[in-house]
Coordinates of C-alpha atoms in Angstrom, one line a residue:
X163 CA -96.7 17.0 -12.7
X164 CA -93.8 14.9 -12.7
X165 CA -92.8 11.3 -13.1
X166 CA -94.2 11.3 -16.7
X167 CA -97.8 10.1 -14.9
X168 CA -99.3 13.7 -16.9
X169 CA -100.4 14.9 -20.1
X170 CA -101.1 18.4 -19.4
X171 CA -101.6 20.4 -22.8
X172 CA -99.4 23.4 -23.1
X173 CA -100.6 26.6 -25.0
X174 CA -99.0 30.1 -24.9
X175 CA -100.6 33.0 -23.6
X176 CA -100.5 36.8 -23.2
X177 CA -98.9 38.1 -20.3
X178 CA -101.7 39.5 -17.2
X179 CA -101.0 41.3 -13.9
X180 CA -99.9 41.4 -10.6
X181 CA -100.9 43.7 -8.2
X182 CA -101.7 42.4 -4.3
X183 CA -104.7 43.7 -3.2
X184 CA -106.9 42.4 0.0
X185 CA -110.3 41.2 -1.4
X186 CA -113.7 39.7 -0.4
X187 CA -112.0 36.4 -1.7
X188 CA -113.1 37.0 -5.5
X189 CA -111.4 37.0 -8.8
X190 CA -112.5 37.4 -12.0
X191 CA -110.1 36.9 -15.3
X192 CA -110.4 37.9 -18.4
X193 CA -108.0 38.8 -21.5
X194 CA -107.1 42.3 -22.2
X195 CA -109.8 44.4 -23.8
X196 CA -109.9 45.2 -27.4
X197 CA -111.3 48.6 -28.6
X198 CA -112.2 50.1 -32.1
X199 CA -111.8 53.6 -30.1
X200 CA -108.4 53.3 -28.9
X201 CA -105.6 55.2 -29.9
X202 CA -102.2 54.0 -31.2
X203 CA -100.1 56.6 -29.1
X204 CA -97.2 58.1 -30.9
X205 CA -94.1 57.5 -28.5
X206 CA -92.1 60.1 -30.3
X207 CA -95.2 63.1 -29.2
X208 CA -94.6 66.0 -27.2
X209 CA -91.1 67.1 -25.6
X210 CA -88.7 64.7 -23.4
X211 CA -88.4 66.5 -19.7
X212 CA -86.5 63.5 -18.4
X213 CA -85.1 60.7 -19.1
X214 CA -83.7 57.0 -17.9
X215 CA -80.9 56.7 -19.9
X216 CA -82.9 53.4 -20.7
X217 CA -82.3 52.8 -24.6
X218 CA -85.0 50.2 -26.3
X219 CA -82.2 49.1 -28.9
X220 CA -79.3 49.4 -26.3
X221 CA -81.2 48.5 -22.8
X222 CA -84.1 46.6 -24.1
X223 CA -83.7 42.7 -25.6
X224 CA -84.0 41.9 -28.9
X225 CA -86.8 39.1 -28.6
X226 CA -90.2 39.3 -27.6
X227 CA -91.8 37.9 -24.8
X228 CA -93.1 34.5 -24.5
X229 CA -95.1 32.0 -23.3
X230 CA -94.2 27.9 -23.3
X231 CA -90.7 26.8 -24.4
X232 CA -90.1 26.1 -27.9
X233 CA -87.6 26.4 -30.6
X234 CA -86.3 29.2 -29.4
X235 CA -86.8 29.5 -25.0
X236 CA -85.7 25.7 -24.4
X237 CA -85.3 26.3 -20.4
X238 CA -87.6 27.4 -17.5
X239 CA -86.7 28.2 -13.8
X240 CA -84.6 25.5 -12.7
X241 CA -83.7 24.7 -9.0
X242 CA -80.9 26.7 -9.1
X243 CA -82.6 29.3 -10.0
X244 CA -84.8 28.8 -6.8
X245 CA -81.8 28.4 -4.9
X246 CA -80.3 31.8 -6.1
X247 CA -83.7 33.1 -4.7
X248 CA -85.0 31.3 -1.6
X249 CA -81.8 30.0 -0.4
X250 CA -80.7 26.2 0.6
X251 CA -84.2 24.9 2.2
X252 CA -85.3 24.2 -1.3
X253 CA -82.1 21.6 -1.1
X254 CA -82.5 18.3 0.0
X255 CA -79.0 18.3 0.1
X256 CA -76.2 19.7 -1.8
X257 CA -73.0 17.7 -2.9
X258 CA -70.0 19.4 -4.4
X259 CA -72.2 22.7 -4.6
X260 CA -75.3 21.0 -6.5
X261 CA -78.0 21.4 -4.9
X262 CA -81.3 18.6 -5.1
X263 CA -84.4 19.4 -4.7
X264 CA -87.1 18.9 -1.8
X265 CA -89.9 17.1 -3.6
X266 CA -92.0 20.5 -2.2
X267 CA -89.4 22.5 -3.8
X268 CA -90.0 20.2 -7.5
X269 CA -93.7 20.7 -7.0
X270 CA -93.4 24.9 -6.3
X271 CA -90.8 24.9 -9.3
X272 CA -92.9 22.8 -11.6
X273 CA -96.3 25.5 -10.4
X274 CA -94.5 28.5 -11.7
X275 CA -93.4 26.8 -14.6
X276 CA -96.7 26.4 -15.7
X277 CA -97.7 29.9 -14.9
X278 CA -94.6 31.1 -17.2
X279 CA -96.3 29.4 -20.1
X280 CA -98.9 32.8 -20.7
X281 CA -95.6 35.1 -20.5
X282 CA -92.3 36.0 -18.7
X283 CA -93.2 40.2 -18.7
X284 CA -92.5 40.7 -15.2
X285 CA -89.2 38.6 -15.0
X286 CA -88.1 40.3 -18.6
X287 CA -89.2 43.7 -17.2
X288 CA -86.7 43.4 -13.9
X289 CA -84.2 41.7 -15.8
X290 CA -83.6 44.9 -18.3
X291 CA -84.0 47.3 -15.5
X292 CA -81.1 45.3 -13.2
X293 CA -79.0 45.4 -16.3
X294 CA -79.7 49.4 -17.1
X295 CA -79.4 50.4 -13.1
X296 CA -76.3 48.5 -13.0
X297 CA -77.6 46.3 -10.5
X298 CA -76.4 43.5 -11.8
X299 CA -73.4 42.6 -14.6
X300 CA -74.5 41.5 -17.8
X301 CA -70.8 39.2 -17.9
X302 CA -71.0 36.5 -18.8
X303 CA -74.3 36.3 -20.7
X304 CA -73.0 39.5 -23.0
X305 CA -69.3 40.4 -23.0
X306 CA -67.9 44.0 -21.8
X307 CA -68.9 46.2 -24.4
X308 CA -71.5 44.4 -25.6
X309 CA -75.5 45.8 -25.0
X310 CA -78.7 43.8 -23.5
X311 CA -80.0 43.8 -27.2
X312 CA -76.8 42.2 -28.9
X313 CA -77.9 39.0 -25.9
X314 CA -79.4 36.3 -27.9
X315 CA -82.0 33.9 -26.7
X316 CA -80.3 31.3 -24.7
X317 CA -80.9 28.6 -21.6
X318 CA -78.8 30.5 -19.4
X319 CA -81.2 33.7 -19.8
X320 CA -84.6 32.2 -20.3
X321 CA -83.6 30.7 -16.5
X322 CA -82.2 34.1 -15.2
X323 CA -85.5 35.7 -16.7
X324 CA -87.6 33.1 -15.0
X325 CA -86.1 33.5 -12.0
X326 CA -86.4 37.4 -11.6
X327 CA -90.5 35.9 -12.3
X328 CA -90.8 34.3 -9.6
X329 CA -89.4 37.5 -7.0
X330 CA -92.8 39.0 -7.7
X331 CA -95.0 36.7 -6.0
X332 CA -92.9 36.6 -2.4
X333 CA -91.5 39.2 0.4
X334 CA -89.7 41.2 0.1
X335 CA -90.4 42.1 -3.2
X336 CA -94.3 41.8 -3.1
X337 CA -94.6 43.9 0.0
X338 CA -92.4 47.0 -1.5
X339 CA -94.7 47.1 -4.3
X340 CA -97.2 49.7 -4.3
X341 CA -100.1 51.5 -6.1
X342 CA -99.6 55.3 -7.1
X343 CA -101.8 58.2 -8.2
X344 CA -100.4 59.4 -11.6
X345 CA -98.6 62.6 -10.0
X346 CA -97.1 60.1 -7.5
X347 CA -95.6 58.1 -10.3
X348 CA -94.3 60.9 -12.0
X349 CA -92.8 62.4 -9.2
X350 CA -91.3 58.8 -8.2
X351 CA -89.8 58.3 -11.2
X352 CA -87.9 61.7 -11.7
X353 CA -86.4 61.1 -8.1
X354 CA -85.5 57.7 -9.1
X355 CA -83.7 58.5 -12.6
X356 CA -81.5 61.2 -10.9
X357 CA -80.3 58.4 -9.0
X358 CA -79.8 56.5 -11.8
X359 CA -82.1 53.8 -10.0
X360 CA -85.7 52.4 -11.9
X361 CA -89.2 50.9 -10.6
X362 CA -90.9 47.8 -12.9
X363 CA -94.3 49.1 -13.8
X364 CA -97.2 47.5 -14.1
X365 CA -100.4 48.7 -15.6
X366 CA -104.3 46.8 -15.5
X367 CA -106.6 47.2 -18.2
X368 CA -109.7 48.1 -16.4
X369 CA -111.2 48.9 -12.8
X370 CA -111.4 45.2 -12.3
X371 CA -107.8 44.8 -12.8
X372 CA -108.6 41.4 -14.2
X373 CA -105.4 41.8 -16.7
X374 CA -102.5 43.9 -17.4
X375 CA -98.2 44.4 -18.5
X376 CA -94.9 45.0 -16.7
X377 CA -93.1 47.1 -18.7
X378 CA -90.0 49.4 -18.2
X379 CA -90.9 53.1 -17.6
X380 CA -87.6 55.1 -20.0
X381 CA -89.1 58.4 -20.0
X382 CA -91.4 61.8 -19.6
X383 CA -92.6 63.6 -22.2
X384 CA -94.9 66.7 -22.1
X385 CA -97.4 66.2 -24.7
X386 CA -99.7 69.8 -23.8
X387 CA -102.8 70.7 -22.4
X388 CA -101.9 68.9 -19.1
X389 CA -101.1 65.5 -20.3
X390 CA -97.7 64.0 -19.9
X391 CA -96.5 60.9 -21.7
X392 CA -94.7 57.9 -19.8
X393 CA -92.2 56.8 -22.7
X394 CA -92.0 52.8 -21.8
X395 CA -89.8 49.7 -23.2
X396 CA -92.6 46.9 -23.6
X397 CA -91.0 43.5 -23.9
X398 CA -94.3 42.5 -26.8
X399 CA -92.4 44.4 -29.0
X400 CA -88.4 44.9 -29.2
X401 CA -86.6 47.8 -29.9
X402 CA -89.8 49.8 -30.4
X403 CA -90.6 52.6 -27.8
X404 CA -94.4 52.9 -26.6
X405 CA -96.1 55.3 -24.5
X406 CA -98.9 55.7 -21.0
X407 CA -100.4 59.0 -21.9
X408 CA -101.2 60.4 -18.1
X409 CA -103.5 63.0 -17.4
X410 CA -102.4 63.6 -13.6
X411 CA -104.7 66.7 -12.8
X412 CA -107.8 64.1 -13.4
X413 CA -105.2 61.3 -12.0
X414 CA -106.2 59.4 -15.0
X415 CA -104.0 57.0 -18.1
X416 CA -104.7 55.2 -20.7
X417 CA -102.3 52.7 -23.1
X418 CA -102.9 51.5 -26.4
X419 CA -101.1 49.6 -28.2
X420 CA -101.2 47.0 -31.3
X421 CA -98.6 44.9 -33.5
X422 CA -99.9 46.6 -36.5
X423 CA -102.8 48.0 -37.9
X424 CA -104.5 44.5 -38.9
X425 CA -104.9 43.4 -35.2
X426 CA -107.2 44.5 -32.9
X427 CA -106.0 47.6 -31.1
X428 CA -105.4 46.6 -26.9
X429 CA -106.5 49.3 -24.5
X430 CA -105.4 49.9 -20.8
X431 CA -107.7 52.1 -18.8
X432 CA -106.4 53.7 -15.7
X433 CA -108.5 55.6 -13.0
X434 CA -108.7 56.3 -9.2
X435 CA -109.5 52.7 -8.6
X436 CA -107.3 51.4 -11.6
X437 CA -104.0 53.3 -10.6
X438 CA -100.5 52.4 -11.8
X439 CA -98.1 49.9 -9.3
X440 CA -94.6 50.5 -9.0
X441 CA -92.3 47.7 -8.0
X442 CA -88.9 48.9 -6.9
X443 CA -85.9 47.5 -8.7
X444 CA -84.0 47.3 -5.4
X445 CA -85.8 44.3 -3.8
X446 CA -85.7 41.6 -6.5
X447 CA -82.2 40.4 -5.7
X448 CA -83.0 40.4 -2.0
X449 CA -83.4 36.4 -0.5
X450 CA -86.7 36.0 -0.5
X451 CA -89.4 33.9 1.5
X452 CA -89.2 30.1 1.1
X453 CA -93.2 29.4 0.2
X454 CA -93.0 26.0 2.2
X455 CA -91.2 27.1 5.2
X456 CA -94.0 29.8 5.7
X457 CA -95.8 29.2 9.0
X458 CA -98.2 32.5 8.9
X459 CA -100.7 31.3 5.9
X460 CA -101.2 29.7 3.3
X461 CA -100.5 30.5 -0.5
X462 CA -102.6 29.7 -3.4
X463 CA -101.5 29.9 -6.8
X464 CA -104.4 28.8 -9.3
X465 CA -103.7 29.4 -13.1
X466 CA -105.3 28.5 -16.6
X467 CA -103.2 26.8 -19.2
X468 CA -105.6 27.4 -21.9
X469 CA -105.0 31.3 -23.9
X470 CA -103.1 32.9 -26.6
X471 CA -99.5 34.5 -27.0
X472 CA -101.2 37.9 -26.5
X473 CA -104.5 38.2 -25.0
X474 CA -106.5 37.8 -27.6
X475 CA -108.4 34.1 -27.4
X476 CA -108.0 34.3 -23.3
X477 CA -110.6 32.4 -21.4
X478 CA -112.4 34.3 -19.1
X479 CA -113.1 32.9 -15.7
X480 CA -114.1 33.1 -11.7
X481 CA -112.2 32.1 -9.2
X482 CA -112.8 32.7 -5.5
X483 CA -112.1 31.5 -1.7
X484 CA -114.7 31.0 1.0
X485 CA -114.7 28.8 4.1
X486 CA -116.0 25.2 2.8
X487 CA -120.2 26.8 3.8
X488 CA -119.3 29.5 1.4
X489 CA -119.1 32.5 3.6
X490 CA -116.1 34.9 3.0
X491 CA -112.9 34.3 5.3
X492 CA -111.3 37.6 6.7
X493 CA -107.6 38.5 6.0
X494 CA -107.6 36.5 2.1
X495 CA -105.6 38.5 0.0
X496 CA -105.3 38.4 -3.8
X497 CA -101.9 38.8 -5.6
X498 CA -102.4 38.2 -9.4
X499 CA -98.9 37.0 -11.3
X500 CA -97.9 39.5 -13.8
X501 CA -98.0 37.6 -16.7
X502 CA -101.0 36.8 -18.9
X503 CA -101.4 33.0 -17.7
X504 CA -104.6 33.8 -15.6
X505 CA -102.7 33.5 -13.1
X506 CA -103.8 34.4 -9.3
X507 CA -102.2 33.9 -6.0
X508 CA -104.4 33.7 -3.0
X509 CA -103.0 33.8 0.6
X510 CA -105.1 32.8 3.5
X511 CA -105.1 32.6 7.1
X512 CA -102.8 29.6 8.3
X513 CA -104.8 26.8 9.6
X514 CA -108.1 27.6 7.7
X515 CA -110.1 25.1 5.9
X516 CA -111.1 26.9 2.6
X517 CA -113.0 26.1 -0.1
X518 CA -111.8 27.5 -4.0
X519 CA -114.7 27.9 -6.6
X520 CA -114.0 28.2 -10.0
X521 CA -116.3 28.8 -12.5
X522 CA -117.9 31.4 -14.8
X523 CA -115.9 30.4 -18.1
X524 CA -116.3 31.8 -21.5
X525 CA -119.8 30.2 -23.4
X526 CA -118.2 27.3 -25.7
X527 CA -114.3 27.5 -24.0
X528 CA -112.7 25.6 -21.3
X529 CA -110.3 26.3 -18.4
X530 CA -107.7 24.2 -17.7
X531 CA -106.8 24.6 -14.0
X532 CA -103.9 23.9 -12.1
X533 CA -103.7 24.9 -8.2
X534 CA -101.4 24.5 -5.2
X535 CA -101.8 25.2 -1.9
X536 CA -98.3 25.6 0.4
X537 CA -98.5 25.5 3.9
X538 CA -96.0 24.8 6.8
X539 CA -94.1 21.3 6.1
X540 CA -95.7 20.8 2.5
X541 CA -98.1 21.3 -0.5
X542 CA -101.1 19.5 -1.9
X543 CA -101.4 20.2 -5.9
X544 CA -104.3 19.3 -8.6
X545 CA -103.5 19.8 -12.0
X546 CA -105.3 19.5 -15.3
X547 CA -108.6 19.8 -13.7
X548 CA -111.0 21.3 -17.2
X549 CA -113.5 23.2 -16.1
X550 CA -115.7 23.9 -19.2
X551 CA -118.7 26.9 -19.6
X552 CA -121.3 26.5 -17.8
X553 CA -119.6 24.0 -14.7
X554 CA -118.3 25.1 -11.4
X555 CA -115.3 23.5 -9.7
X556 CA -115.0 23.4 -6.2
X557 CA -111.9 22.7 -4.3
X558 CA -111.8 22.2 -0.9
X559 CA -108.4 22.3 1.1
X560 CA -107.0 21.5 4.2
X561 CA -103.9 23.1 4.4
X562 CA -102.8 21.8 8.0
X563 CA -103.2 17.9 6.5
X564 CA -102.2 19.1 2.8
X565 CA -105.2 17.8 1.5
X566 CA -108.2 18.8 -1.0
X567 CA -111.5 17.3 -2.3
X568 CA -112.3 18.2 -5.9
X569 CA -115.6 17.7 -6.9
X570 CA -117.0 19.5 -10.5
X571 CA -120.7 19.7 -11.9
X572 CA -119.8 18.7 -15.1
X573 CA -117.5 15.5 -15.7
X574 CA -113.9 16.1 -16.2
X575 CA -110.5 14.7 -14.9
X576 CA -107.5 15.5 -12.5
X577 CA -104.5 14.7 -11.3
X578 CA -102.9 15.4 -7.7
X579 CA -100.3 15.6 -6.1
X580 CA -98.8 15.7 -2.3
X581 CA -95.6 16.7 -0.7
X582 CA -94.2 17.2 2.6
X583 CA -91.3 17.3 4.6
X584 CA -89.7 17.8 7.7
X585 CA -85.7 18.1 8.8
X586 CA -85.0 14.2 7.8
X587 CA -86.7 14.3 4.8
X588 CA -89.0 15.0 2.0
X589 CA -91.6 12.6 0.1
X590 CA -94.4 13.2 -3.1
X591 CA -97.5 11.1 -3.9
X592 CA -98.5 12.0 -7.5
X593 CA -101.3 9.8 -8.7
X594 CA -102.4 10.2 -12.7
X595 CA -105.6 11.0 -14.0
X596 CA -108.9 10.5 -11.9
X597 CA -112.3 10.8 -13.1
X598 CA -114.6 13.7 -11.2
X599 CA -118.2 14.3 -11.4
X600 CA -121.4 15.1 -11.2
X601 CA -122.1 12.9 -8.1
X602 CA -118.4 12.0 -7.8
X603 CA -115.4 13.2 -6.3
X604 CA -111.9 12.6 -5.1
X605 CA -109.9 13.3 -1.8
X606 CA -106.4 13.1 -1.9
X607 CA -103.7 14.1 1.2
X608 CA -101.6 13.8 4.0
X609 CA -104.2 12.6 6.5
X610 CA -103.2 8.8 6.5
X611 CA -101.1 8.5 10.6
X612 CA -98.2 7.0 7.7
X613 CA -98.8 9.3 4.7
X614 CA -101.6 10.1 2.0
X615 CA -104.5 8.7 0.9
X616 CA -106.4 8.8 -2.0
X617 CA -110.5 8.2 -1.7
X618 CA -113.2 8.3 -4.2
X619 CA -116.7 8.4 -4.2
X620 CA -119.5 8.3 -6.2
X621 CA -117.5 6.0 -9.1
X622 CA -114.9 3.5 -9.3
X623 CA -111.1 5.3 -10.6
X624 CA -108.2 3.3 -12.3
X625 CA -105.2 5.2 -11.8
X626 CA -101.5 4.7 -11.4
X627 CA -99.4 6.0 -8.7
X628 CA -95.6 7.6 -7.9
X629 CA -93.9 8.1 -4.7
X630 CA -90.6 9.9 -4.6
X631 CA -88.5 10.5 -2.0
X632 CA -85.4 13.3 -1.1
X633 CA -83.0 13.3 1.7
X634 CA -79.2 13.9 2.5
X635 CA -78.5 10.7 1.1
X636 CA -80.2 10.1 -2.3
X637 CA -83.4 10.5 -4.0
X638 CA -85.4 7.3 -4.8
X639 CA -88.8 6.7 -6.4
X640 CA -91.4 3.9 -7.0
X641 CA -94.2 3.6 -8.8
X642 CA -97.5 1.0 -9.6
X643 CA -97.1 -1.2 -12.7
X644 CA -100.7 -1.3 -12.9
X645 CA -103.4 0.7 -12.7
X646 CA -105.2 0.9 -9.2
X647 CA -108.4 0.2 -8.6
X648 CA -110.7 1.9 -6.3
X649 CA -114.7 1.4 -5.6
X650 CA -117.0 3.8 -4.8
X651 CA -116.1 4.5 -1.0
X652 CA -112.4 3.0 -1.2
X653 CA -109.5 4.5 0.1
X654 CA -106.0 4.1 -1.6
X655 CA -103.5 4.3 1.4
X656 CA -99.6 4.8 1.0
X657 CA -97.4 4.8 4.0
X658 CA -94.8 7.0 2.8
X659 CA -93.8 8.3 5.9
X660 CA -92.4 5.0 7.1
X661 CA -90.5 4.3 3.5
X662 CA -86.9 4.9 3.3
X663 CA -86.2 4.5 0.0
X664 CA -84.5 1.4 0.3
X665 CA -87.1 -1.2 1.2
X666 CA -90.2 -2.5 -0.8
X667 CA -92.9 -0.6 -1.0
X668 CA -96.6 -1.5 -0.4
X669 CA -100.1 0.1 -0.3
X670 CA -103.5 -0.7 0.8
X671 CA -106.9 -0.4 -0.6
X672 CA -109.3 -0.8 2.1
X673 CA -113.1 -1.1 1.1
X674 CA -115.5 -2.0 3.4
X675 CA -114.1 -4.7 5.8
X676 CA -111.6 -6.1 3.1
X677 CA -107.8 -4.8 2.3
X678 CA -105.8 -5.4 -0.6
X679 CA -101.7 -4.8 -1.1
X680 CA -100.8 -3.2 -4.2
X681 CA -96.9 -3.2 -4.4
X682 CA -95.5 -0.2 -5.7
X683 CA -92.0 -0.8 -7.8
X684 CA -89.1 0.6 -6.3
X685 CA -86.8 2.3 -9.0

C-alpha cells in the first residue's frame, strides 16, 4: 500500500491463468505440474498447413517474461496507463492533460501491480499480437522498419505491456473470451489468419484449471495419425517457437515445455473439461469498465505474493466465497488473472455480505495475501495478510460500507486500506500493520456517519495511520506521528468525510465511556 506505512516483500513468480468461469465459490491454486513423462514437443514436426505470418524473431520480443521490477522492467501500469483504458473517472482531475488519480483509482492501480509481480504473459501475449495484426503502430517505441524483437526493454513498454494486463480482467474484453473444443480452435484460427486478424490463447494445466499461459497461436502443422500441432510464440522463452500438440477427433492437447533438459519438464493437459480459451485481439483496445464505477457487483481480486519466476516453488492454496454462515452465494463467478501470481478475481452479487476463506497452503510454506474488494463509490483493501500451512483466513466484507473483518487461526499481521468517493471528491484511510489472531481480529471501513473506523478485539494494536485526499483542486495527505493505540474493544474513528484537506485533522479513540483525540499531521 502506499504512503510508505508497508513493507510488503516482493518475489517473482511464474505466470497462471485466466479463464472466467461461474463456480460454487471455490478456488484452488497451485503451480504448474511437473512430469517425468512429458514430452519436449518438437515445434519444427509435421507439415505447416497455415500460417500467421507471426515470426518469433520478427513478431515476438526479445526478453522474457517477468515478474517484479528489477534492473531491467523499472516501470509498472501507471495512471495513465489506466486512463488510456478506463477513461477519465480514474481522474480526480486533469490539468494541462495530466491526469491525478482518485485515491480508488491508486488503490486498483497499486492491486494489479502486485498481481504483475508473478508475470506479465497475458499483457506481453496481446501486445505482440496488436503489433503483428497491425492493430496498433509500433512508432514510437521501434522506428519504421524496425521489428518487435529489435524493441529493447524500456519504461515506456513495460507500462504499455502492463496496461494490455489489466484489459483481461474487465468488459469488454473478459466477456468476448471464450472456451473452445480443439476443432473449434482450429477452425477459429484459420478464419482468423486469412484475415490477417489473431486470438490470445490461453491454455490450463489440468481439469482444475488451477494454472496456466497466454501465449500467441503462429501456426498449424499436421504432425499424422490425426494430430495437428498449434505452432505458438511463448513469451518464457524468446525467439524460440513451441508447440500444443491437438488431437481434435478425441478433442484432447497436451503442452510440454522446459528451459533445458536440467529442469523439470512443465506439462499442460487439455480435455473436455480442460479446453483451450480464445481471447479475441479485437477487444483489448476497446474502453473498458471502470471497476469502481460498477454498480452491478462486486469484484474481488485476491492474489499471493509468495512463488517463483516460473512455477516451480508456487504455493499452493484455497480460496473461496460464501455468505458470512458459510453457505454458497448464487451468481459468484471466478475469473483467474493470466499470469502466475495466484491470482483470482471473484465477482459477486452487489450488495452481498460475503465472507472469503483462504486456506489449504502447502505443509511448511506460507501465502502472502493481498485482497480488494470494489464496489459502487469505493474499495476496502487488506494486504500482507500471511497465512501459513495449516491456518485458515477468513475475511469478511461488506461491500455496501467498504468494510472487512479479518480474523486468522494462526497469528499473523495485516494492513488495510479504504477508499471512496463520490462527484466532489475522493479520500483513503491506510493504517500499517495490525496484529490478527487466534481470539483476535480487526474491522476496518467506511461505516463511521463521517468516515472509517478501525476496531480491534481480542488484543490491544499499535499502529500508525494515513489519510489522503483527491479532488479538482489538489491532493493533500496527513498522517499520525505516533503510533495509535487501541484496547481490546476500541474503536479508532477518522472523520474523513468532513476533512477538506486544508484544516487540521483529528481522530478519536473511543473505549468504553472515555474518548481520546489523536491529531493526525497534515502534510
Amino acid at each position: 500500500m502506499r504512503k510508505g506505512l508497508s513493507h510488503s516483500r516482493r518475489s517473482t513468480r511464474p505466470l497462471v491463468a485466466a479463464l472466467a468461469v461461474t463456480i460454487s465459490a471455490t478456488f484452488a491454486v497451485a503451480g504448474a505440474g511437473a512430469s517425468d513423462a512429458a514430452p519436449v514437443v518438437n515445434p519444427q514436426a509435421g507439415k505447416v498447413v497455415a500460417h500467421s505470418g507471426f515470426n518469433v524473431k520478427r513478431d515476438g520480443f526479445s526478453f522474457e517474461n517477468w515478474g517484479a521490477n528489477d534492473a531491467l522492467h523499472r516501470r509498472g501500469l501507471t495512471i495513465e496507463g489506466m486512463r488510456a483504458v478506463f477513461g477519465d473517472e480514474v481522474c480526480a482531475r486533469i490539468v494541462l492533460g495530466i491526469c491525478s488519480p482518485t485515491t480508488v483509482a491508486e488503490l486498483v492501480q497499486e492491486e494489479f501491480n502486485e498481481s504483475m509481480t508473478g508475470g506479465h504473459c497475458y499483457g506481453m501475449a496481446a501486445l505482440a499480437g496488436l503489433y503483428n495484426t497491425k492493430r496498433l503502430s509500433q512508432f514510437p517505441l521501434a522506428l519504421p522498419g524496425q521489428s518487435v524483437y529489435s524493441m529493447p526493454a524500456s519504461g515506456p513498454l513495460d507500462e504499455l505491456i502492463a496496461r494490455m494486463f489489466i484489459t483481461q480482467g474487465f468488459p469488454p474484453t473478459d466477456l468476448a473470451a471464450s472456451e473452445v473444443s480443439v476443432p473449434q480452435a482450429l477452425s477459429k484460427l484459420r478464419t482468423a489468419w486469412s484475415r490477417n486478424d489473431n486470438y490470445i490463447l490461453a491454455i490450463y494445466t489440468d481439469d482444475e484449471k488451477s494454472a496456466g499461459h497466454a501465449i500467441n497461436p503462429i501456426a498449424l502443422r499436421d504432425l499424422g495419425d490425426g494430430k495437428r500441432g498449434i505452432v505458438v510464440y511463448d513469451n518464457n522463452f524468446p525467439g524460440t517457437e513451441k508447440m500444443v500438440v491437438v488431437d481434435p477427433a478425441a478433442d484432447t492437447w497436451y503442452y510440454s515445455t522446459a528451459t533445458n533438459p536440467s529442469e523439470p519438464t512443465m506439462l499442460f493437459q487439455g480435455s473436455q473439461k480442460n479446453k483451450m480459451m480464445l481471447v479475441p485481439l479485437s477487444k483489448v483496445l476497446a474502453r473498458h469498465q471502470d471497476p469502481d464505477l460498477r454498480t452491478d457487483d462486486t469484484v474481488v481480486v485476491v492474489s499471493d505474493t509468495n512463488g517463483s519466476a516460473r512455477g516451480a516453488g508456487d504455493v499452493d492454496w484455497d480460496a473461496r466465497v460464501t455468505d458470512l454462515s458459510g453457505n454458497p452465494i448464487p451468481g459468484v463467478e471466478q475469473h483467474i488473472l493470466l499470469n502466475n501470481d495466484n491470482t483470482a478475481r471473484f465477482t459477486v452479487p452487489a450488495g452481498k455480505k460475503f465472507r472469503i476463506v483462504v486456506d489449504g497452503v502447502d505443509a511448511g510454506r506460507t501465502a502472502d495475501i493481498t485482497a480488494t474488494a470494489l464496489s459502487a463509490g469505493g474499495a476496502v483493501a487488506v494486504g500482507d495478510l500471511e497465512v501459513p500451512a495449516g491456518a485458515t483466513s477468513a475475511l469478511d466484507i461488506d461491500p455496501v460500507r467498504h468494510a472487512i473483518r479479518v480474523t486468522s487461526s494462526a497469528p499473523t499481521t495485516a494492513e488495510f486500506e479504504v477508499a471512496t468517493e463520490d462527484s466532489l471528491r475522493s479520500v483513503s484511510t491506510e493504517t500499517s500493520q495490525l496484529a490478527i489472531g487466534p481470539g483476535s481480529s480487526v474491522s476496518v471501513g467506511a461505516t463511521s456517519p463521517v468516515g472509517v473506523t478501525v476496531q480491534t478485539e481480542g488484543r490491544a494494536q499499535k499502529f500508525r495511520v494515513a489519510v489522503e485526499r483527491s479532488d479538482t483542486i489538489a491532493d493533500r495527505s496527513a498522517v499520525t506521528q505516533t503510533p495509535v493505540t487501541l484496547r481490546p474493544g476500541a474503536k479508532l474513528e477518522v472523520p474523513v468525510d468532513l476533512w477538506t484537506g486544508w484544516t487540521p485533522l483529528t481522530a478519536t479513540v473511543r473505549a468504553g465511556g472515555s474518548t481520546t483525540a489523536v491529531p493526525l499531521t497534515v502534510r
